[in-house]
Amino acid sequence: MSVGRARWPSWLVLGLGFGFLYLPVLLLVVWSFNSSRLATVWAGFSVKWYGELLRDRQMMDAAWVSLRIAFWTANASVVLGTLAALVMTRMRRFHGKTLFGGLITAPLVMPDVIIGLSMLLMFVSLGDMLHFQPKGMLSIWIAHTTFSLAFVSVVVSSRMAELDKSLEEAAMDLGANRIKVFFLITLPIIAPALVSGWLLAFTLSLDDVVIASFVSGPGSTTLPMKVFSSVRLGLSPKINALATLMIVAVSLCAFLGWWLMSRNERRRRADMQLALHDQA
Amino acid sequence: MSAATVFQALRKLTPGPRWGVIGIPYLWMLVFFAIPFLIVLKISFARLAIAMPPYTPILEVDGAEVALKLNLSNFLQLGALQNGYIAAYWSSLKIAAIATFLTLLIGYPMAYVIARLPVASRNVAMMLVVLPSWTSFLIRVYAWIGILKSSGPVGRLLEKLGVIDALQALGWIDGRQILYTPMAAYIGIVYCYLPFMVLPLYTNLVKHDTRLLEAAYDLGARPWRAFLRITLPLSRAGIVAGCMLVMIPAVGEFVIPELMGGPDTLMIGRVLWNEFFANRDWPLASAVAIAMLLLLMVPIVIFNRVQQRQIEGRLT
């Protein structure tokens, strides 16, 4: 492309932008190995904060609660989000489609405090009617699934909209019914979108502190809630260690995902070339 | 009536597989997203009570007599100038608007440069933009707390540069640190929401036909002029989507002003949180939420329109 004539301003913009995005995170990683309690004084390399973090029972319990909720949230929101994406991209207009579209996109922008408050009041009303209190892991799971499925449906819809419809039509012409077409043609093609949707829902659930604080009950403290209360009390080097572990895990996942995707892409391109070659 | 006709009538009434596909997510969103807002609306008209749940019913049933009691005092309380709620709404709008503008200022050049990179590096660059948002939001806020406090790197840098007293005189920093000032809240919001600005801008900018720019250059336009006359107007939809995506959640932001902004950074999300958790006034918290929703209604509708058009537009 000949548009970018001057090159150095482009590199400056990217350098500053990525510096802004990554320097704070890198500093956290460096501080996590500082043996001093004070983040600003370097007192030598140490991994003692990692040990203290792993010995912190409350932190570990909260992490376990969070991981379980995130896992089930991701599963449920992929199923529901894919159904929602199917409705938005494959169904002809029906009464209430506009309302449905609104309900699906609203959680993307709705402030957390409003979602949290409304969810809690719903659970309380529901509990009043049914005479039980669903506050706890179940209510956090329901709340997280509700807002994550909106994100999943956006990711999946954009993939479905790109999908070549003639493939589905060809399958139908050959006598496959809609359900078979969906499972044999559509689903394998949109599988990468489902994986990224799953990961997105997982991280969204793992990340949320506001909504979880509203709907959680005693005994269901998530990791972000624990981190939030400890940050409010002041800085703790343990949090640096926790942050570093999370950053390492996320980077590994992202790298793995990127590697798998680029491998798939290369294979797909090779297949296409082979097919074109055979035709010629 | 024979069994066959009954069966047929039943089949007409029972929904087909199409309605199963529509019904499941629809029902979920209705029960867990739409109805909760109606409940919030209901409770905003209730009265505070010392009970569990701490509000009075708005329907009073006395024998055969049902009375609907709508208590408007929560909203009157919000509207009264001396209670400070209006100031809180105003200041959240202001903080969110300034932060959104700053995000656009940083995000637009980034999206522009990335969209002009070769295809392979484009994807890597976008992944690098999104990657930080996959680590915890709280952790990123926490990183900035360490940087902005008085003994942190920024504070020491300002001290070395000798500008710390000037900044203090301007009131931009509090004591010897940026932390716990509105400026810290701006930095936090810009940092955490930057990917939400870059993503829609990038998807828009990457689709532009570069031949238009080449034609403009051929006709003698300077790069700046070509940008202002061609690229900027064409990217309007991306700018609107990005600004909405940042501005709407920022208005109701709670965590960033709470952890970074200090006591002076008044935002309505914090007010709601305090009304609910500290004062345990559920009806008033509901009224705060309803008023916040009304305030956000216009931008949310704009955003939904843009989003819908994008999903449906790609179909045709």
PDB file of C-alpha atoms in Angstrom, chain A:
ATOM      1  CA  MET A   1       0.000   0.000   0.000  1.00  0.00           C
ATOM      2  CA  SER A   2       1.438   3.299  -1.019  1.00  0.00           C
ATOM      3  CA  VAL A   3      -0.705   5.412   1.264  1.00  0.00           C
ATOM      4  CA  GLY A   4       1.605   5.589   4.269  1.00  0.00           C
ATOM      5  CA  ARG A   5       4.256   7.742   2.691  1.00  0.00           C
ATOM      6  CA  ALA A   6       5.799   9.010   5.888  1.00  0.00           C
ATOM      7  CA  ARG A   7       6.690   5.946   7.957  1.00  0.00           C
ATOM      8  CA  TRP A   8       8.113   7.303  11.184  1.00  0.00           C
ATOM      9  CA  PRO A   9       4.936   8.974  12.515  1.00  0.00           C
ATOM     10  CA  SER A  10       3.172   5.636  12.156  1.00  0.00           C
ATOM     11  CA  TRP A  11       5.825   3.868  14.198  1.00  0.00           C
ATOM     12  CA  LEU A  12       5.697   6.645  16.784  1.00  0.00           C
ATOM     13  CA  VAL A  13       1.923   6.278  17.160  1.00  0.00           C
ATOM     14  CA  LEU A  14       2.174   2.509  17.519  1.00  0.00           C
ATOM     15  CA  GLY A  15       5.129   2.732  19.889  1.00  0.00           C
ATOM     16  CA  LEU A  16       3.439   5.234  22.181  1.00  0.00           C
ATOM     17  CA  GLY A  17       0.130   3.363  22.049  1.00  0.00           C
ATOM     18  CA  PHE A  18       1.606  -0.008  22.885  1.00  0.00           C
ATOM     19  CA  GLY A  19       3.895   1.549  25.489  1.00  0.00           C
ATOM     20  CA  PHE A  20       0.827   3.012  27.185  1.00  0.00           C
ATOM     21  CA  LEU A  21      -0.932  -0.367  27.041  1.00  0.00           C
ATOM     22  CA  TYR A  22       1.945  -2.543  28.206  1.00  0.00           C
ATOM     23  CA  LEU A  23       4.241  -0.534  30.508  1.00  0.00           C
ATOM     24  CA  PRO A  24       1.876  -0.621  33.512  1.00  0.00           C
ATOM     25  CA  VAL A  25       1.440  -4.358  33.146  1.00  0.00           C
ATOM     26  CA  LEU A  26       5.196  -4.929  32.785  1.00  0.00           C
ATOM     27  CA  LEU A  27       5.881  -2.843  35.883  1.00  0.00           C
ATOM     28  CA  LEU A  28       3.487  -5.062  37.844  1.00  0.00           C
ATOM     29  CA  VAL A  29       5.402  -8.138  36.745  1.00  0.00           C
ATOM     30  CA  VAL A  30       8.707  -6.580  37.792  1.00  0.00           C
ATOM     31  CA  TRP A  31       7.335  -5.461  41.167  1.00  0.00           C
ATOM     32  CA  SER A  32       6.007  -8.927  41.880  1.00  0.00           C
ATOM     33  CA  PHE A  33       9.612 -10.136  42.210  1.00  0.00           C
ATOM     34  CA  ASN A  34      10.600  -7.357  44.591  1.00  0.00           C
ATOM     35  CA  SER A  35      11.413  -8.681  48.037  1.00  0.00           C
ATOM     36  CA  SER A  36      10.478  -5.372  49.689  1.00  0.00           C
ATOM     37  CA  ARG A  37       6.971  -4.731  50.920  1.00  0.00           C
ATOM     38  CA  LEU A  38       7.151  -1.278  49.367  1.00  0.00           C
ATOM     39  CA  ALA A  39       6.651  -1.397  45.644  1.00  0.00           C
ATOM     40  CA  THR A  40       8.922   1.593  45.107  1.00  0.00           C
ATOM     41  CA  VAL A  41      12.063   0.392  46.813  1.00  0.00           C
ATOM     42  CA  TRP A  42      13.920  -2.372  45.034  1.00  0.00           C
ATOM     43  CA  ALA A  43      15.288  -4.687  47.689  1.00  0.00           C
ATOM     44  CA  GLY A  44      16.352  -7.575  45.552  1.00  0.00           C
ATOM     45  CA  PHE A  45      14.812 -10.423  43.584  1.00  0.00           C
ATOM     46  CA  SER A  46      12.476 -12.742  45.432  1.00  0.00           C
ATOM     47  CA  VAL A  47       9.543 -15.050  44.827  1.00  0.00           C
ATOM     48  CA  LYS A  48       8.298 -14.901  48.406  1.00  0.00           C
ATOM     49  CA  TRP A  49       5.054 -13.106  47.469  1.00  0.00           C
ATOM     50  CA  TYR A  50       4.106 -16.036  45.275  1.00  0.00           C
ATOM     51  CA  GLY A  51       4.527 -18.341  48.242  1.00  0.00           C
ATOM     52  CA  GLU A  52       2.398 -16.069  50.418  1.00  0.00           C
ATOM     53  CA  LEU A  53      -0.257 -15.892  47.728  1.00  0.00           C
ATOM     54  CA  LEU A  54      -0.473 -19.661  47.419  1.00  0.00           C
ATOM     55  CA  ARG A  55      -0.698 -20.005  51.203  1.00  0.00           C
ATOM     56  CA  ASP A  56      -3.586 -17.501  51.363  1.00  0.00           C
ATOM     57  CA  ARG A  57      -6.520 -19.883  51.793  1.00  0.00           C
ATOM     58  CA  GLN A  58      -9.226 -17.246  51.298  1.00  0.00           C
ATOM     59  CA  MET A  59      -7.640 -16.101  48.041  1.00  0.00           C
ATOM     60  CA  MET A  60      -7.315 -19.655  46.759  1.00  0.00           C
ATOM     61  CA  ASP A  61     -10.900 -20.548  47.707  1.00  0.00           C
ATOM     62  CA  ALA A  62     -12.146 -17.416  45.947  1.00  0.00           C
ATOM     63  CA  ALA A  63     -10.106 -18.302  42.863  1.00  0.00           C
ATOM     64  CA  TRP A  64     -11.643 -21.778  42.803  1.00  0.00           C
ATOM     65  CA  VAL A  65     -15.185 -20.334  43.106  1.00  0.00           C
ATOM     66  CA  SER A  66     -14.426 -17.880  40.286  1.00  0.00           C
ATOM     67  CA  LEU A  67     -13.020 -20.534  37.968  1.00  0.00           C
ATOM     68  CA  ARG A  68     -16.022 -22.815  38.440  1.00  0.00           C
ATOM     69  CA  ILE A  69     -18.500 -20.007  37.822  1.00  0.00           C
ATOM     70  CA  ALA A  70     -16.538 -18.841  34.757  1.00  0.00           C
ATOM     71  CA  PHE A  71     -16.465 -22.372  33.318  1.00  0.00           C
ATOM     72  CA  TRP A  72     -20.228 -22.874  33.585  1.00  0.00           C
ATOM     73  CA  THR A  73     -20.911 -19.300  32.446  1.00  0.00           C
ATOM     74  CA  ALA A  74     -18.845 -19.859  29.304  1.00  0.00           C
ATOM     75  CA  ASN A  75     -20.642 -23.141  28.513  1.00  0.00           C
ATOM     76  CA  ALA A  76     -24.101 -21.697  28.974  1.00  0.00           C
ATOM     77  CA  SER A  77     -23.428 -18.455  27.148  1.00  0.00           C
ATOM     78  CA  VAL A  78     -21.976 -20.222  24.115  1.00  0.00           C
ATOM     79  CA  VAL A  79     -25.132 -22.336  23.769  1.00  0.00           C
ATOM     80  CA  LEU A  80     -27.524 -19.448  24.377  1.00  0.00           C
ATOM     81  CA  GLY A  81     -25.426 -16.933  22.449  1.00  0.00           C
ATOM     82  CA  THR A  82     -25.254 -19.203  19.403  1.00  0.00           C
ATOM     83  CA  LEU A  83     -29.017 -19.673  19.486  1.00  0.00           C
ATOM     84  CA  ALA A  84     -29.421 -15.910  19.740  1.00  0.00           C
ATOM     85  CA  ALA A  85     -27.040 -15.389  16.815  1.00  0.00           C
ATOM     86  CA  LEU A  86     -29.020 -17.910  14.763  1.00  0.00           C
ATOM     87  CA  VAL A  87     -32.201 -16.004  15.525  1.00  0.00           C
ATOM     88  CA  MET A  88     -30.608 -12.675  14.573  1.00  0.00           C
ATOM     89  CA  THR A  89     -28.978 -13.765  11.325  1.00  0.00           C
ATOM     90  CA  ARG A  90     -30.954 -16.757  10.009  1.00  0.00           C
ATOM     91  CA  MET A  91     -34.573 -16.208  11.032  1.00  0.00           C
ATOM     92  CA  ARG A  92     -36.920 -14.102   9.001  1.00  0.00           C
ATOM     93  CA  ARG A  93     -38.660 -11.269  10.768  1.00  0.00           C
ATOM     94  CA  PHE A  94     -41.090 -12.210  13.510  1.00  0.00           C
ATOM     95  CA  HIS A  95     -43.082 -10.281  16.042  1.00  0.00           C
ATOM     96  CA  GLY A  96     -40.752  -9.070  18.733  1.00  0.00           C
ATOM     97  CA  LYS A  97     -37.525  -9.400  16.767  1.00  0.00           C
ATOM     98  CA  THR A  98     -36.736  -5.745  17.394  1.00  0.00           C
ATOM     99  CA  LEU A  99     -37.244  -6.240  21.119  1.00  0.00           C
ATOM    100  CA  PHE A 100     -35.077  -9.352  20.976  1.00  0.00           C
ATOM    101  CA  GLY A 101     -32.316  -7.450  19.165  1.00  0.00           C
ATOM    102  CA  GLY A 102     -32.481  -4.748  21.814  1.00  0.00           C
ATOM    103  CA  LEU A 103     -32.324  -7.278  24.646  1.00  0.00           C
ATOM    104  CA  ILE A 104     -29.315  -8.947  23.056  1.00  0.00           C
ATOM    105  CA  THR A 105     -27.290  -5.775  22.488  1.00  0.00           C
ATOM    106  CA  ALA A 106     -28.251  -3.812  25.614  1.00  0.00           C
ATOM    107  CA  PRO A 107     -25.960  -5.718  28.015  1.00  0.00           C
ATOM    108  CA  LEU A 108     -22.971  -4.700  25.867  1.00  0.00           C
ATOM    109  CA  VAL A 109     -23.295  -1.110  27.031  1.00  0.00           C
ATOM    110  CA  MET A 110     -25.437  -1.228  30.156  1.00  0.00           C
ATOM    111  CA  PRO A 111     -23.451  -0.013  33.191  1.00  0.00           C
ATOM    112  CA  ASP A 112     -22.561  -2.823  35.582  1.00  0.00           C
ATOM    113  CA  VAL A 113     -24.159  -1.177  38.598  1.00  0.00           C
ATOM    114  CA  ILE A 114     -27.558  -1.143  36.890  1.00  0.00           C
ATOM    115  CA  ILE A 115     -27.319  -4.771  35.756  1.00  0.00           C
ATOM    116  CA  GLY A 116     -26.165  -5.808  39.223  1.00  0.00           C
ATOM    117  CA  LEU A 117     -28.917  -3.944  41.040  1.00  0.00           C
ATOM    118  CA  SER A 118     -31.687  -5.168  38.739  1.00  0.00           C
ATOM    119  CA  MET A 119     -30.460  -8.763  38.910  1.00  0.00           C
ATOM    120  CA  LEU A 120     -30.361  -8.703  42.690  1.00  0.00           C
ATOM    121  CA  LEU A 121     -33.836  -7.209  42.991  1.00  0.00           C
ATOM    122  CA  MET A 122     -35.110  -9.880  40.588  1.00  0.00           C
ATOM    123  CA  PHE A 123     -33.549 -12.646  42.662  1.00  0.00           C
ATOM    124  CA  VAL A 124     -35.009 -11.188  45.840  1.00  0.00           C
ATOM    125  CA  SER A 125     -38.483 -10.963  44.277  1.00  0.00           C
ATOM    126  CA  LEU A 126     -38.136 -14.474  42.889  1.00  0.00           C
ATOM    127  CA  GLY A 127     -37.007 -15.723  46.287  1.00  0.00           C
ATOM    128  CA  ASP A 128     -40.022 -14.050  47.891  1.00  0.00           C
ATOM    129  CA  MET A 129     -42.376 -15.759  45.493  1.00  0.00           C
ATOM    130  CA  LEU A 130     -40.765 -19.181  45.551  1.00  0.00           C
ATOM    131  CA  HIS A 131     -39.656 -19.032  49.187  1.00  0.00           C
ATOM    132  CA  PHE A 132     -35.989 -19.698  48.668  1.00  0.00           C
ATOM    133  CA  GLN A 133     -32.942 -17.524  48.244  1.00  0.00           C
ATOM    134  CA  PRO A 134     -30.923 -18.276  45.118  1.00  0.00           C
ATOM    135  CA  LYS A 135     -28.116 -15.948  46.221  1.00  0.00           C
ATOM    136  CA  GLY A 136     -24.774 -17.617  45.760  1.00  0.00           C
ATOM    137  CA  MET A 137     -23.008 -19.398  42.962  1.00  0.00           C
ATOM    138  CA  LEU A 138     -26.264 -20.066  41.111  1.00  0.00           C
ATOM    139  CA  SER A 139     -27.281 -16.414  41.026  1.00  0.00           C
ATOM    140  CA  ILE A 140     -23.783 -15.285  39.971  1.00  0.00           C
ATOM    141  CA  TRP A 141     -23.830 -17.897  37.208  1.00  0.00           C
ATOM    142  CA  ILE A 142     -27.224 -16.701  35.938  1.00  0.00           C
ATOM    143  CA  ALA A 143     -26.168 -13.048  36.037  1.00  0.00           C
ATOM    144  CA  HIS A 144     -22.850 -13.691  34.290  1.00  0.00           C
ATOM    145  CA  THR A 145     -24.456 -15.865  31.635  1.00  0.00           C
ATOM    146  CA  THR A 146     -27.006 -13.161  30.892  1.00  0.00           C
ATOM    147  CA  PHE A 147     -24.476 -10.469  30.065  1.00  0.00           C
ATOM    148  CA  SER A 148     -21.851 -12.785  28.530  1.00  0.00           C
ATOM    149  CA  LEU A 149     -24.285 -14.329  26.081  1.00  0.00           C
ATOM    150  CA  ALA A 150     -24.737 -10.899  24.528  1.00  0.00           C
ATOM    151  CA  PHE A 151     -20.996 -10.716  23.790  1.00  0.00           C
ATOM    152  CA  VAL A 152     -20.955 -14.296  22.464  1.00  0.00           C
ATOM    153  CA  SER A 153     -23.905 -13.604  20.181  1.00  0.00           C
ATOM    154  CA  VAL A 154     -22.122 -10.584  18.666  1.00  0.00           C
ATOM    155  CA  VAL A 155     -18.975 -12.620  17.969  1.00  0.00           C
ATOM    156  CA  VAL A 156     -20.940 -15.559  16.523  1.00  0.00           C
ATOM    157  CA  SER A 157     -23.338 -13.382  14.489  1.00  0.00           C
ATOM    158  CA  SER A 158     -20.529 -11.601  12.717  1.00  0.00           C
ATOM    159  CA  ARG A 159     -19.016 -14.968  11.806  1.00  0.00           C
ATOM    160  CA  MET A 160     -22.398 -16.326  10.659  1.00  0.00           C
ATOM    161  CA  ALA A 161     -23.053 -13.260   8.560  1.00  0.00           C
ATOM    162  CA  GLU A 162     -19.734 -13.772   6.748  1.00  0.00           C
ATOM    163  CA  LEU A 163     -20.509 -17.427   6.114  1.00  0.00           C
ATOM    164  CA  ASP A 164     -21.217 -18.391   2.510  1.00  0.00           C
ATOM    165  CA  LYS A 165     -24.907 -19.267   2.491  1.00  0.00           C
ATOM    166  CA  SER A 166     -24.636 -21.305  -0.682  1.00  0.00           C
ATOM    167  CA  LEU A 167     -23.024 -24.092   1.349  1.00  0.00           C
ATOM    168  CA  GLU A 168     -26.097 -24.372   3.541  1.00  0.00           C
ATOM    169  CA  GLU A 169     -28.392 -24.115   0.552  1.00  0.00           C
ATOM    170  CA  ALA A 170     -26.470 -26.800  -1.302  1.00  0.00           C
ATOM    171  CA  ALA A 171     -26.824 -29.151   1.663  1.00  0.00           C
ATOM    172  CA  MET A 172     -30.535 -28.454   1.798  1.00  0.00           C
ATOM    173  CA  ASP A 173     -30.877 -29.109  -1.928  1.00  0.00           C
ATOM    174  CA  LEU A 174     -29.221 -32.457  -1.350  1.00  0.00           C
ATOM    175  CA  GLY A 175     -31.952 -33.273   1.119  1.00  0.00           C
ATOM    176  CA  ALA A 176     -30.499 -32.445   4.534  1.00  0.00           C
ATOM    177  CA  ASN A 177     -32.960 -30.945   6.994  1.00  0.00           C
ATOM    178  CA  ARG A 178     -32.282 -27.727   8.908  1.00  0.00           C
ATOM    179  CA  ILE A 179     -31.017 -29.451  12.029  1.00  0.00           C
ATOM    180  CA  LYS A 180     -28.623 -31.613  10.043  1.00  0.00           C
ATOM    181  CA  VAL A 181     -27.409 -28.602   8.050  1.00  0.00           C
ATOM    182  CA  PHE A 182     -26.759 -26.733  11.260  1.00  0.00           C
ATOM    183  CA  PHE A 183     -24.751 -29.511  12.891  1.00  0.00           C
ATOM    184  CA  LEU A 184     -22.860 -30.721   9.809  1.00  0.00           C
ATOM    185  CA  ILE A 185     -22.264 -27.506   7.855  1.00  0.00           C
ATOM    186  CA  THR A 186     -22.807 -24.374   9.926  1.00  0.00           C
ATOM    187  CA  LEU A 187     -21.369 -25.483  13.255  1.00  0.00           C
ATOM    188  CA  PRO A 188     -17.965 -26.696  11.985  1.00  0.00           C
ATOM    189  CA  ILE A 189     -17.489 -23.486  10.015  1.00  0.00           C
ATOM    190  CA  ILE A 190     -18.321 -21.206  12.924  1.00  0.00           C
ATOM    191  CA  ALA A 191     -16.360 -23.335  15.423  1.00  0.00           C
ATOM    192  CA  PRO A 192     -13.495 -20.792  15.764  1.00  0.00           C
ATOM    193  CA  ALA A 193     -16.056 -18.124  16.648  1.00  0.00           C
ATOM    194  CA  LEU A 194     -17.534 -20.449  19.260  1.00  0.00           C
ATOM    195  CA  VAL A 195     -14.093 -20.988  20.792  1.00  0.00           C
ATOM    196  CA  SER A 196     -13.360 -17.275  20.941  1.00  0.00           C
ATOM    197  CA  GLY A 197     -16.863 -16.670  22.285  1.00  0.00           C
ATOM    198  CA  TRP A 198     -16.278 -19.260  24.991  1.00  0.00           C
ATOM    199  CA  LEU A 199     -12.977 -17.665  25.987  1.00  0.00           C
ATOM    200  CA  LEU A 200     -14.549 -14.208  25.944  1.00  0.00           C
ATOM    201  CA  ALA A 201     -17.395 -15.320  28.226  1.00  0.00           C
ATOM    202  CA  PHE A 202     -14.901 -17.072  30.508  1.00  0.00           C
ATOM    203  CA  THR A 203     -12.759 -13.940  30.913  1.00  0.00           C
ATOM    204  CA  LEU A 204     -15.792 -11.663  31.282  1.00  0.00           C
ATOM    205  CA  SER A 205     -17.058 -13.812  34.118  1.00  0.00           C
ATOM    206  CA  LEU A 206     -13.614 -14.065  35.720  1.00  0.00           C
ATOM    207  CA  ASP A 207     -13.289 -10.276  35.502  1.00  0.00           C
ATOM    208  CA  ASP A 208     -16.544  -9.075  36.945  1.00  0.00           C
ATOM    209  CA  VAL A 209     -16.601  -7.565  40.401  1.00  0.00           C
ATOM    210  CA  VAL A 210     -19.611  -5.229  40.411  1.00  0.00           C
ATOM    211  CA  ILE A 211     -22.393  -7.589  39.350  1.00  0.00           C
ATOM    212  CA  ALA A 212     -21.013 -10.422  41.455  1.00  0.00           C
ATOM    213  CA  SER A 213     -20.914  -8.144  44.521  1.00  0.00           C
ATOM    214  CA  PHE A 214     -24.620  -7.430  44.112  1.00  0.00           C
ATOM    215  CA  VAL A 215     -25.861 -10.972  43.584  1.00  0.00           C
ATOM    216  CA  SER A 216     -23.437 -12.995  45.695  1.00  0.00           C
ATOM    217  CA  GLY A 217     -24.449 -14.409  49.016  1.00  0.00           C
ATOM    218  CA  PRO A 218     -22.420 -15.547  51.984  1.00  0.00           C
ATOM    219  CA  GLY A 219     -19.879 -18.195  51.029  1.00  0.00           C
ATOM    220  CA  SER A 220     -19.705 -17.227  47.384  1.00  0.00           C
ATOM    221  CA  THR A 221     -16.927 -14.647  47.278  1.00  0.00           C
ATOM    222  CA  THR A 222     -15.285 -14.515  43.873  1.00  0.00           C
ATOM    223  CA  LEU A 223     -11.627 -13.692  43.296  1.00  0.00           C
ATOM    224  CA  PRO A 224     -12.307 -10.170  41.927  1.00  0.00           C
ATOM    225  CA  MET A 225     -14.414  -9.402  45.005  1.00  0.00           C
ATOM    226  CA  LYS A 226     -11.519 -10.526  47.201  1.00  0.00           C
ATOM    227  CA  VAL A 227      -9.001  -8.487  45.179  1.00  0.00           C
ATOM    228  CA  PHE A 228     -11.264  -5.453  45.241  1.00  0.00           C
ATOM    229  CA  SER A 229     -11.590  -5.478  49.011  1.00  0.00           C
ATOM    230  CA  SER A 230      -7.863  -5.981  49.502  1.00  0.00           C
ATOM    231  CA  VAL A 231      -6.962  -3.176  47.056  1.00  0.00           C
ATOM    232  CA  ARG A 232      -9.351  -0.888  48.911  1.00  0.00           C
ATOM    233  CA  LEU A 233      -7.389  -1.554  52.075  1.00  0.00           C
ATOM    234  CA  GLY A 234      -4.106  -0.661  50.388  1.00  0.00           C
ATOM    235  CA  LEU A 235      -1.511  -2.090  48.067  1.00  0.00           C
ATOM    236  CA  SER A 236      -0.315  -5.578  48.736  1.00  0.00           C
ATOM    237  CA  PRO A 237       2.611  -7.279  46.995  1.00  0.00           C
ATOM    238  CA  LYS A 238       0.548 -10.484  46.934  1.00  0.00           C
ATOM    239  CA  ILE A 239      -1.707  -8.863  44.356  1.00  0.00           C
ATOM    240  CA  ASN A 240       1.362  -8.223  42.169  1.00  0.00           C
ATOM    241  CA  ALA A 241       2.125 -11.935  42.265  1.00  0.00           C
ATOM    242  CA  LEU A 242      -1.497 -12.799  41.478  1.00  0.00           C
ATOM    243  CA  ALA A 243      -1.501 -10.315  38.596  1.00  0.00           C
ATOM    244  CA  THR A 244       1.671 -11.820  37.165  1.00  0.00           C
ATOM    245  CA  LEU A 245       0.246 -15.340  37.298  1.00  0.00           C
ATOM    246  CA  MET A 246      -2.902 -14.128  35.508  1.00  0.00           C
ATOM    247  CA  ILE A 247      -0.880 -12.271  32.880  1.00  0.00           C
ATOM    248  CA  VAL A 248       1.250 -15.357  32.205  1.00  0.00           C
ATOM    249  CA  ALA A 249      -1.843 -17.573  31.913  1.00  0.00           C
ATOM    250  CA  VAL A 250      -3.601 -15.152  29.572  1.00  0.00           C
ATOM    251  CA  SER A 251      -0.524 -14.686  27.386  1.00  0.00           C
ATOM    252  CA  LEU A 252      -0.085 -18.449  27.085  1.00  0.00           C
ATOM    253  CA  CYS A 253      -3.752 -18.897  26.109  1.00  0.00           C
ATOM    254  CA  ALA A 254      -3.579 -16.042  23.623  1.00  0.00           C
ATOM    255  CA  PHE A 255      -0.397 -17.386  22.076  1.00  0.00           C
ATOM    256  CA  LEU A 256      -1.863 -20.889  21.836  1.00  0.00           C
ATOM    257  CA  GLY A 257      -5.044 -19.531  20.256  1.00  0.00           C
ATOM    258  CA  TRP A 258      -3.105 -17.434  17.777  1.00  0.00           C
ATOM    259  CA  TRP A 259      -0.857 -20.389  16.870  1.00  0.00           C
ATOM    260  CA  LEU A 260      -3.820 -22.746  16.368  1.00  0.00           C
ATOM    261  CA  MET A 261      -5.645 -20.165  14.293  1.00  0.00           C
ATOM    262  CA  SER A 262      -2.724 -19.370  12.020  1.00  0.00           C
ATOM    263  CA  ARG A 263      -2.062 -23.105  11.569  1.00  0.00           C
ATOM    264  CA  ASN A 264      -5.700 -23.674  10.588  1.00  0.00           C
ATOM    265  CA  GLU A 265      -5.579 -20.736   8.236  1.00  0.00           C
ATOM    266  CA  ARG A 266      -2.435 -22.050   6.535  1.00  0.00           C
ATOM    267  CA  ARG A 267      -3.982 -25.498   6.172  1.00  0.00           C
ATOM    268  CA  ARG A 268      -7.181 -24.015   4.759  1.00  0.00           C
ATOM    269  CA  ARG A 269      -5.246 -21.981   2.231  1.00  0.00           C
ATOM    270  CA  ALA A 270      -3.215 -25.039   1.189  1.00  0.00           C
ATOM    271  CA  ASP A 271      -6.439 -27.046   0.764  1.00  0.00           C
ATOM    272  CA  MET A 272      -7.978 -24.327  -1.354  1.00  0.00           C
ATOM    273  CA  GLN A 273      -4.934 -24.149  -3.552  1.00  0.00           C
ATOM    274  CA  LEU A 274      -4.981 -27.936  -3.947  1.00  0.00           C
ATOM    275  CA  ALA A 275      -8.655 -27.840  -4.893  1.00  0.00           C
ATOM    276  CA  LEU A 276      -8.065 -25.102  -7.452  1.00  0.00           C
ATOM    277  CA  HIS A 277      -5.122 -27.039  -8.818  1.00  0.00           C
ATOM    278  CA  ASP A 278      -7.240 -30.189  -9.274  1.00  0.00           C
ATOM    279  CA  GLN A 279      -9.879 -28.213 -11.109  1.00  0.00           C
ATOM    280  CA  ALA A 280      -7.436 -26.820 -13.594  1.00  0.00           C
TER     281      ALA A 280
END
